[in-house]
XYZ file of C-alpha atoms in Angstrom:
724
model
C 0.000 0.000 0.000
C 1.443 3.390 -0.892
C 2.562 5.263 2.154
C 0.961 8.582 3.164
C 4.014 10.413 1.858
C 2.763 9.572 -1.650
C -0.195 11.854 -1.241
C -3.231 9.942 0.044
C -5.571 12.210 2.017
C -5.485 11.783 5.758
C -8.574 11.206 7.840
C -8.289 14.775 9.051
C -8.592 16.015 5.476
C -11.360 13.853 4.054
C -14.922 13.536 5.368
C -15.858 10.107 6.636
C -18.280 8.266 4.326
C -21.522 6.994 5.769
C -20.454 3.464 4.904
C -17.427 3.719 7.196
C -19.307 2.863 10.369
C -20.792 -0.226 8.797
C -17.381 -1.226 7.513
C -15.844 -1.014 10.970
C -17.937 -3.906 12.190
C -16.894 -5.992 9.219
C -13.234 -5.193 9.827
C -13.200 -6.848 13.197
C -14.461 -10.074 11.710
C -12.016 -10.263 8.804
C -9.574 -13.221 9.046
C -6.445 -11.134 8.168
C -4.385 -12.903 10.820
C -6.415 -16.067 11.252
C -4.764 -19.450 11.424
C -6.922 -20.972 8.683
C -5.526 -19.104 5.707
C -5.851 -21.363 2.623
C -2.734 -23.099 1.287
C -3.931 -24.394 -2.111
C -2.702 -21.945 -4.823
C -6.124 -21.069 -6.255
C -7.743 -20.594 -2.854
C -4.705 -18.715 -1.591
C -4.809 -16.344 -4.575
C -8.525 -15.665 -4.006
C -7.865 -14.991 -0.329
C -4.984 -12.620 -1.100
C -7.086 -10.692 -3.622
C -9.884 -10.384 -1.112
C -7.498 -9.071 1.537
C -5.779 -6.596 -0.798
C -9.051 -5.217 -2.190
C -10.406 -4.868 1.345
C -7.368 -2.858 2.387
C -7.493 -0.795 -0.819
C -11.085 0.100 0.073
C -10.095 0.987 3.631
C -7.208 3.132 2.422
C -8.406 4.776 -0.799
C -12.158 5.042 -0.161
C -12.654 5.234 3.604
C -9.208 6.712 4.372
C -9.070 4.382 7.386
C -6.198 1.895 6.905
C -6.171 -1.022 9.343
C -2.725 -2.535 8.667
C 0.776 -1.048 8.274
C 2.174 -0.433 4.788
C 4.767 -3.176 5.204
C 2.086 -5.783 5.878
C 0.102 -4.632 2.823
C 3.257 -4.757 0.678
C 3.916 -8.325 1.826
C 0.409 -9.421 0.776
C 0.818 -7.726 -2.608
C 4.234 -9.304 -3.269
C 2.952 -12.747 -2.322
C 0.075 -12.421 -4.805
C 2.466 -11.278 -7.551
C 4.731 -14.266 -6.929
C 1.802 -16.684 -6.820
C 0.373 -15.407 -10.118
C 3.814 -15.571 -11.717
C 4.210 -19.188 -10.627
C 0.638 -20.080 -11.669
C -0.300 -17.896 -14.682
C -3.635 -19.698 -14.987
C -4.702 -18.005 -11.741
C -4.277 -14.471 -13.100
C -7.575 -12.605 -13.598
C -8.294 -9.190 -15.160
C -9.763 -8.064 -11.812
C -6.623 -8.897 -9.849
C -5.212 -5.890 -7.955
C -1.833 -6.669 -9.540
C -3.279 -5.654 -12.929
C -3.774 -1.980 -12.036
C -0.280 -0.983 -13.170
C -1.359 -0.165 -16.728
C -1.019 -1.969 -20.037
C 0.597 -1.081 -23.338
C 0.198 2.425 -24.807
C -2.784 3.114 -27.065
C -2.566 4.845 -30.437
C -5.832 6.712 -29.823
C -8.998 6.543 -27.759
C -12.000 4.788 -29.217
C -15.350 6.533 -28.973
C -18.226 5.373 -26.782
C -21.856 6.343 -27.349
C -23.563 6.740 -23.991
C -26.682 4.612 -23.715
C -28.208 7.405 -21.648
C -26.855 10.918 -22.340
C -24.608 12.549 -19.733
C -26.471 15.825 -19.472
C -25.158 19.146 -18.249
C -26.844 21.198 -15.519
C -28.265 24.680 -15.537
C -26.346 27.093 -13.320
C -27.356 29.421 -10.509
C -25.236 32.349 -9.380
C -27.334 34.094 -6.750
C -30.137 33.541 -4.231
C -32.835 34.600 -6.677
C -31.804 31.852 -9.101
C -32.143 29.235 -6.354
C -35.502 30.592 -5.174
C -36.739 30.525 -8.766
C -35.540 26.924 -9.165
C -37.370 25.828 -6.010
C -40.542 27.629 -7.110
C -40.459 25.944 -10.546
C -39.960 22.512 -8.987
C -42.810 23.061 -6.515
C -45.162 24.282 -9.240
C -44.197 21.425 -11.542
C -45.028 18.932 -8.807
C -48.376 20.582 -8.033
C -47.296 21.768 -4.616
C -48.833 24.733 -2.861
C -46.687 27.759 -3.638
C -47.178 30.910 -1.598
C -47.347 34.380 -3.098
C -44.227 35.767 -4.724
C -41.590 36.578 -2.090
C -38.742 34.698 -0.451
C -40.149 34.587 3.066
C -43.530 33.184 2.005
C -41.898 30.591 -0.254
C -39.627 29.297 2.494
C -42.521 28.741 4.855
C -44.510 26.540 2.467
C -45.780 23.510 4.399
C -45.208 21.027 1.584
C -41.719 22.150 0.518
C -39.849 20.019 -2.007
C -37.173 17.676 -0.634
C -33.725 17.943 -2.228
C -30.452 16.009 -2.126
C -27.491 18.398 -1.919
C -23.939 17.496 -2.976
C -20.656 19.126 -3.846
C -19.778 20.122 -7.400
C -16.316 18.662 -7.881
C -13.740 20.361 -10.080
C -12.593 17.281 -11.977
C -13.533 15.199 -15.011
C -16.972 13.582 -15.406
C -16.792 9.823 -15.888
C -19.151 6.933 -16.671
C -18.316 3.456 -15.325
C -20.186 0.448 -16.700
C -20.283 -2.726 -14.585
C -21.708 -5.989 -15.892
C -22.306 -8.764 -13.363
C -20.280 -6.726 -10.911
C -17.185 -6.355 -13.103
C -15.907 -3.122 -14.604
C -16.143 -3.501 -18.387
C -15.996 0.071 -19.666
C -15.125 3.606 -18.596
C -15.891 6.642 -20.745
C -15.499 10.399 -20.479
C -18.530 12.675 -20.774
C -17.376 14.079 -24.147
C -20.241 16.014 -25.714
C -22.821 14.260 -23.558
C -23.806 11.851 -26.321
C -20.383 10.410 -27.175
C -17.254 10.163 -25.023
C -13.813 8.562 -25.127
C -13.112 5.013 -24.010
C -10.569 5.361 -21.178
C -11.128 1.942 -19.607
C -7.440 1.015 -19.555
C -6.588 4.198 -17.671
C -9.492 4.044 -15.230
C -8.541 0.495 -14.270
C -5.373 1.938 -12.721
C -7.332 4.158 -10.271
C -7.296 2.318 -6.957
C -10.354 4.158 -5.616
C -12.454 2.557 -8.374
C -13.277 -1.114 -7.727
C -12.664 -3.490 -10.613
C -15.283 -5.761 -9.054
C -18.268 -4.609 -7.025
C -19.268 -6.215 -3.749
C -21.693 -9.124 -3.647
C -25.212 -8.452 -4.804
C -24.373 -6.210 -7.749
C -27.037 -5.936 -10.482
C -26.589 -7.401 -13.959
C -25.777 -3.957 -15.380
C -25.117 -0.707 -13.556
C -23.674 2.420 -15.123
C -22.185 4.673 -12.460
C -21.678 8.369 -13.161
C -19.155 10.326 -11.135
C -16.077 12.533 -11.078
C -12.399 11.692 -11.374
C -10.396 14.223 -9.399
C -7.194 14.693 -7.441
C -6.852 15.583 -3.772
C -4.973 18.835 -3.199
C -2.286 17.104 -1.161
C -1.783 14.498 -3.885
C -1.602 17.292 -6.453
C 1.071 19.172 -4.501
C 3.200 16.059 -4.133
C 2.738 15.112 -7.770
C 3.962 18.560 -8.814
C 6.920 18.263 -6.443
C 7.876 14.944 -8.069
C 7.414 16.427 -11.540
C 9.698 19.346 -10.663
C 12.354 17.072 -9.171
C 12.350 15.004 -12.364
C 12.586 18.125 -14.534
C 9.124 17.460 -15.974
C 6.305 19.922 -16.597
C 4.244 20.810 -13.540
C 0.458 21.134 -13.577
C -1.556 24.317 -13.122
C -4.197 22.905 -10.800
C -5.710 19.590 -9.644
C -8.382 19.571 -12.338
C -5.861 19.914 -15.168
C -3.678 17.273 -13.542
C -6.611 14.844 -13.272
C -7.838 15.459 -16.820
C -4.334 15.246 -18.284
C -3.565 12.064 -16.365
C -6.760 10.365 -17.456
C -6.236 11.190 -21.141
C -2.749 9.673 -21.385
C -2.444 7.192 -24.232
C -0.060 5.184 -22.046
C -1.988 3.714 -19.058
C 1.295 3.222 -17.211
C 1.575 6.997 -16.896
C -1.959 7.206 -15.506
C -1.079 4.477 -13.017
C 1.608 6.732 -11.526
C -0.836 9.606 -10.981
C -2.781 9.773 -7.688
C -6.324 9.948 -9.057
C -9.492 9.523 -6.976
C -13.191 9.162 -7.722
C -16.600 9.969 -6.243
C -19.842 8.432 -7.536
C -22.875 10.708 -7.750
C -25.256 9.567 -10.491
C -26.789 6.658 -12.349
C -27.041 5.808 -16.027
C -28.314 2.426 -17.207
C -29.526 -0.071 -14.589
C -30.657 -3.659 -15.215
C -31.323 -6.384 -12.684
C -32.726 -4.445 -9.759
C -35.152 -1.546 -9.218
C -33.769 1.940 -9.084
C -33.629 3.332 -5.510
C -36.596 5.556 -4.697
C -34.463 8.590 -3.826
C -31.153 10.061 -4.883
C -29.886 9.773 -1.318
C -30.748 6.058 -1.308
C -28.896 5.671 -4.605
C -25.706 7.042 -3.035
C -26.123 4.642 -0.106
C -26.497 1.801 -2.617
C -23.275 2.882 -4.320
C -21.464 2.816 -0.990
C -22.833 -0.667 -0.235
C -21.405 -1.886 -3.566
C -17.963 -0.591 -2.604
C -17.989 2.598 -4.650
C -16.557 5.787 -3.132
C -19.232 8.352 -2.257
C -18.594 11.787 -0.769
C -20.032 12.183 2.729
C -20.257 15.974 2.366
C -23.933 15.939 1.417
C -27.356 16.538 2.941
C -31.094 16.163 2.389
C -32.968 19.443 2.879
C -36.350 21.025 2.184
C -37.182 24.149 0.238
C -35.088 27.038 -1.001
C -33.943 28.021 2.485
C -32.518 24.534 3.013
C -30.675 24.788 -0.307
C -29.187 28.182 0.559
C -28.185 27.054 4.045
C -26.291 24.109 2.554
C -24.607 26.366 -0.013
C -23.447 28.854 2.628
C -22.281 26.132 4.976
C -20.131 24.551 2.274
C -18.865 27.983 1.268
C -17.568 28.629 4.788
C -15.450 25.464 4.772
C -14.603 25.393 1.049
C -10.957 26.341 1.581
C -10.485 23.607 4.198
C -11.843 20.801 2.002
C -9.170 18.361 0.752
C -10.269 18.767 -2.877
C -11.325 21.592 -5.190
C -14.992 22.340 -5.750
C -16.577 25.136 -7.752
C -20.070 24.986 -6.315
C -22.785 22.665 -5.061
C -25.470 20.616 -6.837
C -29.143 20.364 -5.906
C -31.355 17.472 -7.067
C -34.970 16.737 -6.276
C -34.539 13.741 -3.988
C -37.482 11.529 -5.042
C -36.835 9.740 -8.337
C -40.545 9.637 -9.142
C -40.646 13.428 -8.806
C -37.539 13.774 -10.995
C -39.337 11.831 -13.715
C -42.431 14.024 -13.427
C -40.354 17.195 -13.780
C -38.430 15.847 -16.760
C -35.993 17.799 -18.886
C -35.745 21.070 -20.758
C -33.388 21.217 -23.762
C -30.313 19.249 -22.635
C -30.633 19.827 -18.898
C -32.862 18.273 -16.217
C -35.544 20.466 -14.630
C -35.014 18.674 -11.332
C -31.358 19.613 -10.798
C -29.291 22.783 -10.531
C -25.596 23.653 -10.098
C -25.093 26.599 -7.734
C -21.683 28.062 -8.551
C -19.452 29.901 -6.126
C -18.556 33.442 -7.177
C -15.159 33.953 -8.767
C -12.554 35.211 -6.354
C -11.719 38.843 -7.070
C -9.499 41.582 -5.612
C -8.441 45.096 -6.625
C -4.893 46.172 -7.433
C -2.986 48.657 -9.623
C -1.748 48.188 -13.210
C 1.898 49.236 -12.995
C 2.627 48.563 -16.675
C 1.338 46.735 -19.748
C 3.736 44.602 -21.779
C 3.265 42.053 -24.531
C 4.241 38.387 -24.543
C 4.944 36.364 -27.687
C 3.455 32.889 -27.654
C 4.762 29.702 -29.279
C 2.623 30.370 -32.347
C 3.495 34.070 -32.538
C 0.344 35.333 -30.806
C 0.937 38.730 -29.191
C -0.813 38.896 -25.817
C -0.913 42.075 -23.711
C -0.157 41.345 -20.055
C -0.837 43.640 -17.115
C 2.041 43.920 -14.635
C 0.280 44.335 -11.309
C 1.086 45.484 -7.825
C 1.181 42.096 -6.006
C -2.234 40.988 -4.739
C -3.320 37.793 -2.963
C -6.315 36.324 -4.804
C -7.573 32.805 -5.389
C -5.047 31.381 -2.943
C -1.910 32.760 -4.617
C -0.061 36.043 -5.002
C -0.794 37.436 -8.468
C 1.577 39.880 -10.186
C 0.493 39.399 -13.820
C -2.902 39.135 -15.487
C -3.874 38.599 -19.100
C -5.570 41.365 -21.048
C -6.267 38.939 -23.931
C -5.919 41.300 -26.898
C -5.972 44.920 -28.000
C -9.743 44.989 -28.452
C -10.273 43.818 -24.875
C -8.022 46.588 -23.569
C -10.039 49.140 -25.510
C -13.357 47.622 -24.464
C -12.421 47.645 -20.790
C -10.628 50.985 -21.157
C -7.575 49.804 -19.213
C -4.852 52.441 -18.697
C -1.439 52.060 -17.123
C -1.887 53.337 -13.567
C -5.524 52.233 -13.248
C -6.957 50.440 -10.264
C -8.534 47.245 -11.595
C -10.488 44.224 -10.408
C -8.499 41.009 -10.895
C -10.165 37.606 -10.967
C -8.597 34.211 -10.403
C -10.966 31.251 -10.204
C -10.215 27.555 -10.623
C -7.983 26.824 -13.576
C -8.584 30.219 -15.198
C -5.492 32.365 -15.822
C -5.721 35.569 -13.735
C -7.454 38.275 -15.757
C -8.340 41.939 -15.452
C -12.134 41.994 -15.194
C -12.821 45.708 -15.024
C -11.407 49.137 -14.238
C -12.410 51.139 -11.159
C -12.801 54.456 -13.047
C -13.185 56.702 -10.022
C -9.672 55.731 -8.920
C -7.939 56.624 -12.210
C -4.949 58.908 -11.458
C -4.260 62.046 -13.472
C -1.074 60.561 -14.958
C -2.717 57.328 -16.206
C -1.801 56.643 -19.838
C -3.330 54.424 -22.541
C -1.600 51.374 -23.987
C -0.307 51.323 -27.564
C 0.200 47.980 -29.296
C 3.786 47.743 -30.633
C 4.288 47.339 -34.365
C 7.461 45.233 -34.050
C 7.936 41.973 -32.158
C 9.760 42.630 -28.854
C 11.668 39.370 -29.263
C 12.879 39.379 -32.877
C 11.923 42.772 -34.294
C 9.725 41.313 -37.040
C 6.573 43.100 -38.100
C 3.436 42.460 -36.014
C 0.355 41.890 -38.149
C -3.317 41.591 -37.356
C -5.306 39.995 -40.122
C -8.784 41.138 -41.018
C -11.521 39.665 -38.807
C -8.974 38.356 -36.277
C -8.709 39.594 -32.695
C -5.155 38.334 -32.170
C -2.084 40.157 -33.466
C 0.887 37.972 -34.404
C 4.618 38.199 -34.983
C 5.462 37.409 -38.609
C 8.989 36.177 -37.869
C 8.010 32.538 -37.513
C 11.292 31.119 -38.813
C 13.593 33.360 -36.762
C 11.648 34.506 -33.691
C 13.152 33.029 -30.518
C 9.737 32.852 -28.832
C 8.442 30.683 -31.675
C 11.668 28.828 -32.344
C 10.815 25.500 -30.725
C 7.362 25.378 -32.272
C 8.743 26.307 -35.710
C 11.421 23.594 -35.571
C 9.014 20.879 -34.422
C 6.581 21.815 -37.173
C 9.388 21.893 -39.768
C 10.588 18.401 -38.758
C 7.222 16.644 -38.471
C 6.476 13.618 -40.618
C 4.155 15.386 -43.063
C 6.598 18.257 -43.497
C 10.356 17.547 -43.782
C 10.023 14.164 -42.043
C 13.145 14.354 -39.833
C 12.766 11.274 -37.649
C 14.337 11.620 -34.203
C 14.028 15.401 -33.939
C 11.575 15.389 -31.070
C 10.623 17.873 -28.400
C 13.388 17.040 -25.914
C 16.116 17.334 -28.557
C 14.667 20.595 -29.880
C 14.469 21.989 -26.340
C 18.203 21.426 -25.859
C 19.203 22.702 -29.300
C 17.301 25.952 -28.746
C 18.136 26.487 -25.077
C 21.847 25.937 -25.704
C 21.806 28.327 -28.666
C 22.881 25.635 -31.139
C 19.954 26.119 -33.516
C 18.224 29.432 -34.276
C 16.439 28.664 -37.550
C 15.566 25.496 -39.496
C 18.587 26.163 -41.747
C 20.879 25.591 -38.744
C 19.718 21.973 -38.571
C 21.705 21.195 -41.714
C 24.933 22.310 -40.022
C 24.648 19.777 -37.194
C 27.172 16.987 -36.885
C 27.347 13.808 -34.850
C 29.753 15.271 -32.281
C 27.508 18.243 -31.512
C 24.392 16.098 -31.177
C 26.107 13.367 -29.150
C 26.960 15.977 -26.520
C 23.254 16.488 -25.754
C 21.604 14.744 -22.805
C 20.269 11.252 -23.592
C 21.814 11.326 -27.057
C 24.358 8.567 -27.714
C 26.596 8.372 -30.787
C 24.251 5.964 -32.557
C 21.186 8.164 -31.967
C 23.151 11.221 -33.056
C 24.264 9.450 -36.207
C 20.705 8.390 -37.018
C 19.468 11.954 -36.572
C 22.200 13.382 -38.805
C 21.269 10.817 -41.456
C 17.580 11.762 -41.163
C 18.411 15.455 -41.520
C 20.565 14.713 -44.556
C 17.809 12.595 -46.144
C 15.322 15.434 -45.682
C 17.267 17.639 -48.105
C 15.379 15.891 -50.928
C 11.708 16.704 -50.506
C 8.694 17.930 -52.467
C 7.532 21.496 -52.965
C 4.261 20.997 -51.136
C 6.037 19.479 -48.112
C 8.509 22.370 -48.042
C 5.731 24.965 -48.222
C 3.880 23.230 -45.389
C 7.106 22.992 -43.339
C 7.532 26.776 -43.408
C 4.664 27.096 -40.953
C 2.810 29.896 -42.731
C -0.309 30.723 -40.767
C -3.491 29.205 -42.254
C -1.475 27.069 -44.701
C -2.115 23.419 -43.940
C -1.223 20.339 -45.958
C -4.100 20.670 -48.423
C -3.427 24.358 -49.091
C 0.310 23.656 -49.476
C -0.514 21.064 -52.149
C -2.806 23.507 -53.945
C -0.085 26.189 -53.900
C 2.557 23.774 -55.207
C 0.302 22.582 -58.031
C -0.725 26.104 -58.992
C 2.686 27.794 -59.018
C 4.945 24.835 -59.782
C 7.973 26.764 -58.451
C 8.711 28.306 -55.058
C 9.911 31.574 -56.592
C 6.567 32.016 -58.306
C 4.794 31.599 -54.991
C 7.157 33.970 -53.168
C 6.647 36.685 -55.790
C 2.864 36.382 -55.968
C 0.736 39.240 -54.686
C -2.600 38.755 -52.949
C -4.537 38.980 -56.211
C -2.458 36.182 -57.750
C -2.843 34.074 -54.610
C -6.604 34.404 -54.722
C -6.568 32.498 -58.039
C -5.421 29.360 -56.206
C -8.068 26.758 -55.386
C -9.568 27.273 -51.877
C -7.342 30.294 -51.072
C -9.425 33.155 -49.708
C -8.530 36.720 -48.664
C -7.314 35.814 -45.160
C -5.030 33.013 -46.401
C -3.749 35.149 -49.279
C -2.932 38.000 -46.917
C -1.133 35.651 -44.495
C 1.007 34.133 -47.316
C 1.878 37.538 -48.781
C 2.887 38.930 -45.386
C 5.051 35.891 -44.653
C 7.106 36.237 -47.826
C 7.286 40.023 -47.421
C 9.260 39.502 -44.188
C 12.975 39.694 -45.106
C 13.928 37.376 -42.223
C 11.786 34.567 -43.619
C 13.175 34.971 -47.154
C 16.699 34.861 -45.745
C 16.057 31.553 -43.963
C 14.592 30.064 -47.144
C 17.727 31.035 -49.072
C 19.868 29.480 -46.326
C 17.877 26.253 -46.630
C 18.411 26.200 -50.382
C 22.119 26.856 -49.871
C 22.201 23.905 -47.460
C 21.031 21.635 -50.271
C 17.317 21.416 -49.548
C 15.717 20.839 -52.939
C 12.580 19.566 -54.650
C 11.312 18.933 -58.182
C 9.769 21.999 -59.806
C 7.540 22.371 -62.841
C 6.036 25.049 -65.002
C 2.633 26.323 -63.861
C -0.063 24.576 -65.876
C -3.726 25.163 -66.282
C -5.515 22.596 -64.170
C -8.138 20.381 -65.703
C -11.354 20.056 -63.733
C -10.784 17.727 -60.763
C -12.697 14.502 -61.543
C -13.597 13.798 -57.900
C -14.162 17.391 -56.813
C -16.872 17.621 -54.179
C -16.506 13.979 -53.094
C -15.529 13.127 -49.515
C -13.591 9.955 -48.685
C -12.575 8.389 -45.349
C -9.652 5.940 -45.100
C -9.554 3.235 -42.431
C -7.548 0.081 -41.776
C -4.397 -1.147 -43.550
C -4.475 -1.275 -47.360
C -2.677 -4.155 -49.167
C -0.147 -2.136 -51.211
C -0.706 1.564 -50.495
C 0.144 3.480 -47.371
C -2.697 5.596 -46.071
C -0.704 8.715 -46.938
C -0.192 7.543 -50.534
C -3.883 6.772 -50.926
C -4.758 10.170 -49.493
C -2.445 11.920 -51.958
C -4.003 10.051 -54.907
C -7.521 10.991 -53.854
C -6.622 14.619 -53.186
C -4.844 14.818 -56.537
C -8.177 13.859 -58.112
C -9.886 16.694 -56.241
C -11.448 14.656 -53.462
C -11.506 15.658 -49.815
C -10.150 13.094 -47.334
C -11.844 13.421 -43.942
C -10.998 11.854 -40.599
C -14.466 10.724 -39.540
C -17.546 9.204 -41.144
C -20.786 11.165 -41.413
C -23.878 11.321 -43.598
C -21.905 13.640 -45.901
C -19.242 10.986 -46.579
C -19.385 9.664 -50.161
C -17.040 6.657 -49.814
C -15.122 4.781 -47.112
C -11.964 2.976 -48.279
C -11.376 0.091 -45.855
C -8.399 -2.194 -45.411
C -7.555 -4.912 -42.911
C -8.451 -4.321 -39.247
C -10.849 -1.518 -40.117
C -12.660 -0.585 -36.945
C -15.348 1.840 -35.831
C -15.233 3.903 -39.037
C -16.220 0.874 -41.105
C -19.020 0.059 -38.673
C -20.234 3.654 -38.847
C -20.226 3.552 -42.670
C -22.269 0.361 -42.680
C -24.695 1.864 -40.174
C -25.179 4.976 -42.321
C -25.250 3.113 -45.626
C -22.100 4.811 -46.958
C -20.513 2.895 -49.897
C -17.394 0.947 -48.807
C -14.503 0.297 -51.195
C -11.373 -1.800 -50.821
C -8.084 -0.666 -52.379
C -8.929 -2.252 -55.726
C -12.305 -0.543 -55.729
C -10.699 2.825 -55.013
C -8.218 2.347 -57.876
C -11.028 1.326 -60.212
C -12.956 4.466 -59.303
C -9.890 6.614 -59.977
C -9.343 4.902 -63.334
C -13.009 5.329 -64.233
C -12.572 9.084 -63.740
C -9.213 9.168 -65.488
C -7.378 10.023 -62.280
C -5.358 6.909 -61.449
C -2.176 8.274 -62.937
C -2.404 11.670 -61.371
């Protein structure tokens, strides 16, 4: 069992679940140290699993461990050794299987059998009073005349279950015959992501429910991280030189969405159950409060910080009581949730739009303080975005001392009329970056001065542009700007651009931070000795990277255009530009009018391309790349014949017999077709190879024509496009 130093909440931090008292009686009767422990391997393995899961529940759910860590570790090691010696005894539900499996390439999608709906929000007392009045009227209760006092005194007030609104990630857990078979994120409410492999690593979530579980039960709840666990996780991240997390919610969400479950297994995630989806095999409990008790009886973690109250006054009393102790809770919350307690009454009230009429989220107000804007500067982001930032007189807000706050963009500064020297209201709530909410105009000093957006990048001196209909201004020095350098190099080296295998984020970080590489042209000056001197880069790896860089000198025009990282120019546009102009010089010399003649290039894209090539720094880097031997076949511009498959949408899935997916995509695009990533009613064809998965099933469901590779080639030949 992980020791407390690894971040489990202590009993002083976490409220005691209602099931804890009942569990205490069971603890005394457990045969942890009895003399009749089974010796036969199968029986012994079952006994060990039972003991370990019991102690996991005591530790991770009830926060009431009953044995020392060393004794728990001994049980766990014995089970590992027994399963290794007798592989036939290993089961998917074994506690030894929570360490995480092999990395995934992507998350599959899950369609929720019952939608995971969002809740309407309340922000003040009037909203809550209105909610209570609507519920009472909808249930045919006697509602007094308009007015808070009369409403509160109604004799037949509605009964509500009140809970906390956790600041985490909504999750659906599906158990069949007591065993966890699927876990899915909320997604858009209708469809989420299958994160079963990751959720299986969360020790607070039972892989097998206690005896008496129904045939099917879909448990809705929240994956979150205790504050103490979050602080210790960040400390470990910092010690290892890894990125730290902004807040517990981001840490929980990021941990759960790792493609490698082994990473999730190392993150201290927790879970609280609070709702029900599908249920088969037993009647639904009559009240929401009874449902939570049923969850606890099945071994699911349920927050004890809840209450059953009557009427609007009861709701507001609960809200204020939680608000007073919010800062002392061991986890982050951003409000409370009210639900009509009786399920029969919930069904009578029903739903409006995509939210239930019987439930409401009452949000806490954002935490705000006033301070003075001492200066306004601009920051250059990784993509060149220019963001004005207010330098503030230090102020303690939202639990931290804030000295900077975002002003978002020039329009926001003008809209809020922020001047240097102003007294402003600063907000910091949850995972939101501190921001200037408003000016206190009566405190504006006589020497306050307005902010003027610079015209040149403060990092590289390149021109700052703001395209029509865009709120964000950007630095145009993408290939030479130090602020954008890492992003530009990673984009340049990616597989669909210059395809430099081995030039990943950690290598780029070192090359930039040590001043070895300033522009993409500098990559072609690297040698084995220089690369081998980097951390975690042996001679063989360095040699492979040099070879990959050298191989990238021979490319295609469309790949090179895409690699330049011109804003709004993706792969498809790069291909259109290469086909239209044939030569890079023709593209570089084109004005906006000439660019608008290119297929699918509109005014914004044309302006972005023209501005990029008008920047002398960018032209210089391109010439350096040419001088380094980067080359591609060029052709004379030619009038394009009508694209035979123009207007048709294809989706590729599975492994084709002879063509790579990229090659098939290029053939279809050359014929004018669009290649999409997902299947919809607008899809014209799906091209399926071996091991085609959900996309093929979706096509069959929608009646979309499905082709194999031979069928695709026949279609191209039929339209005279196979040789394109």
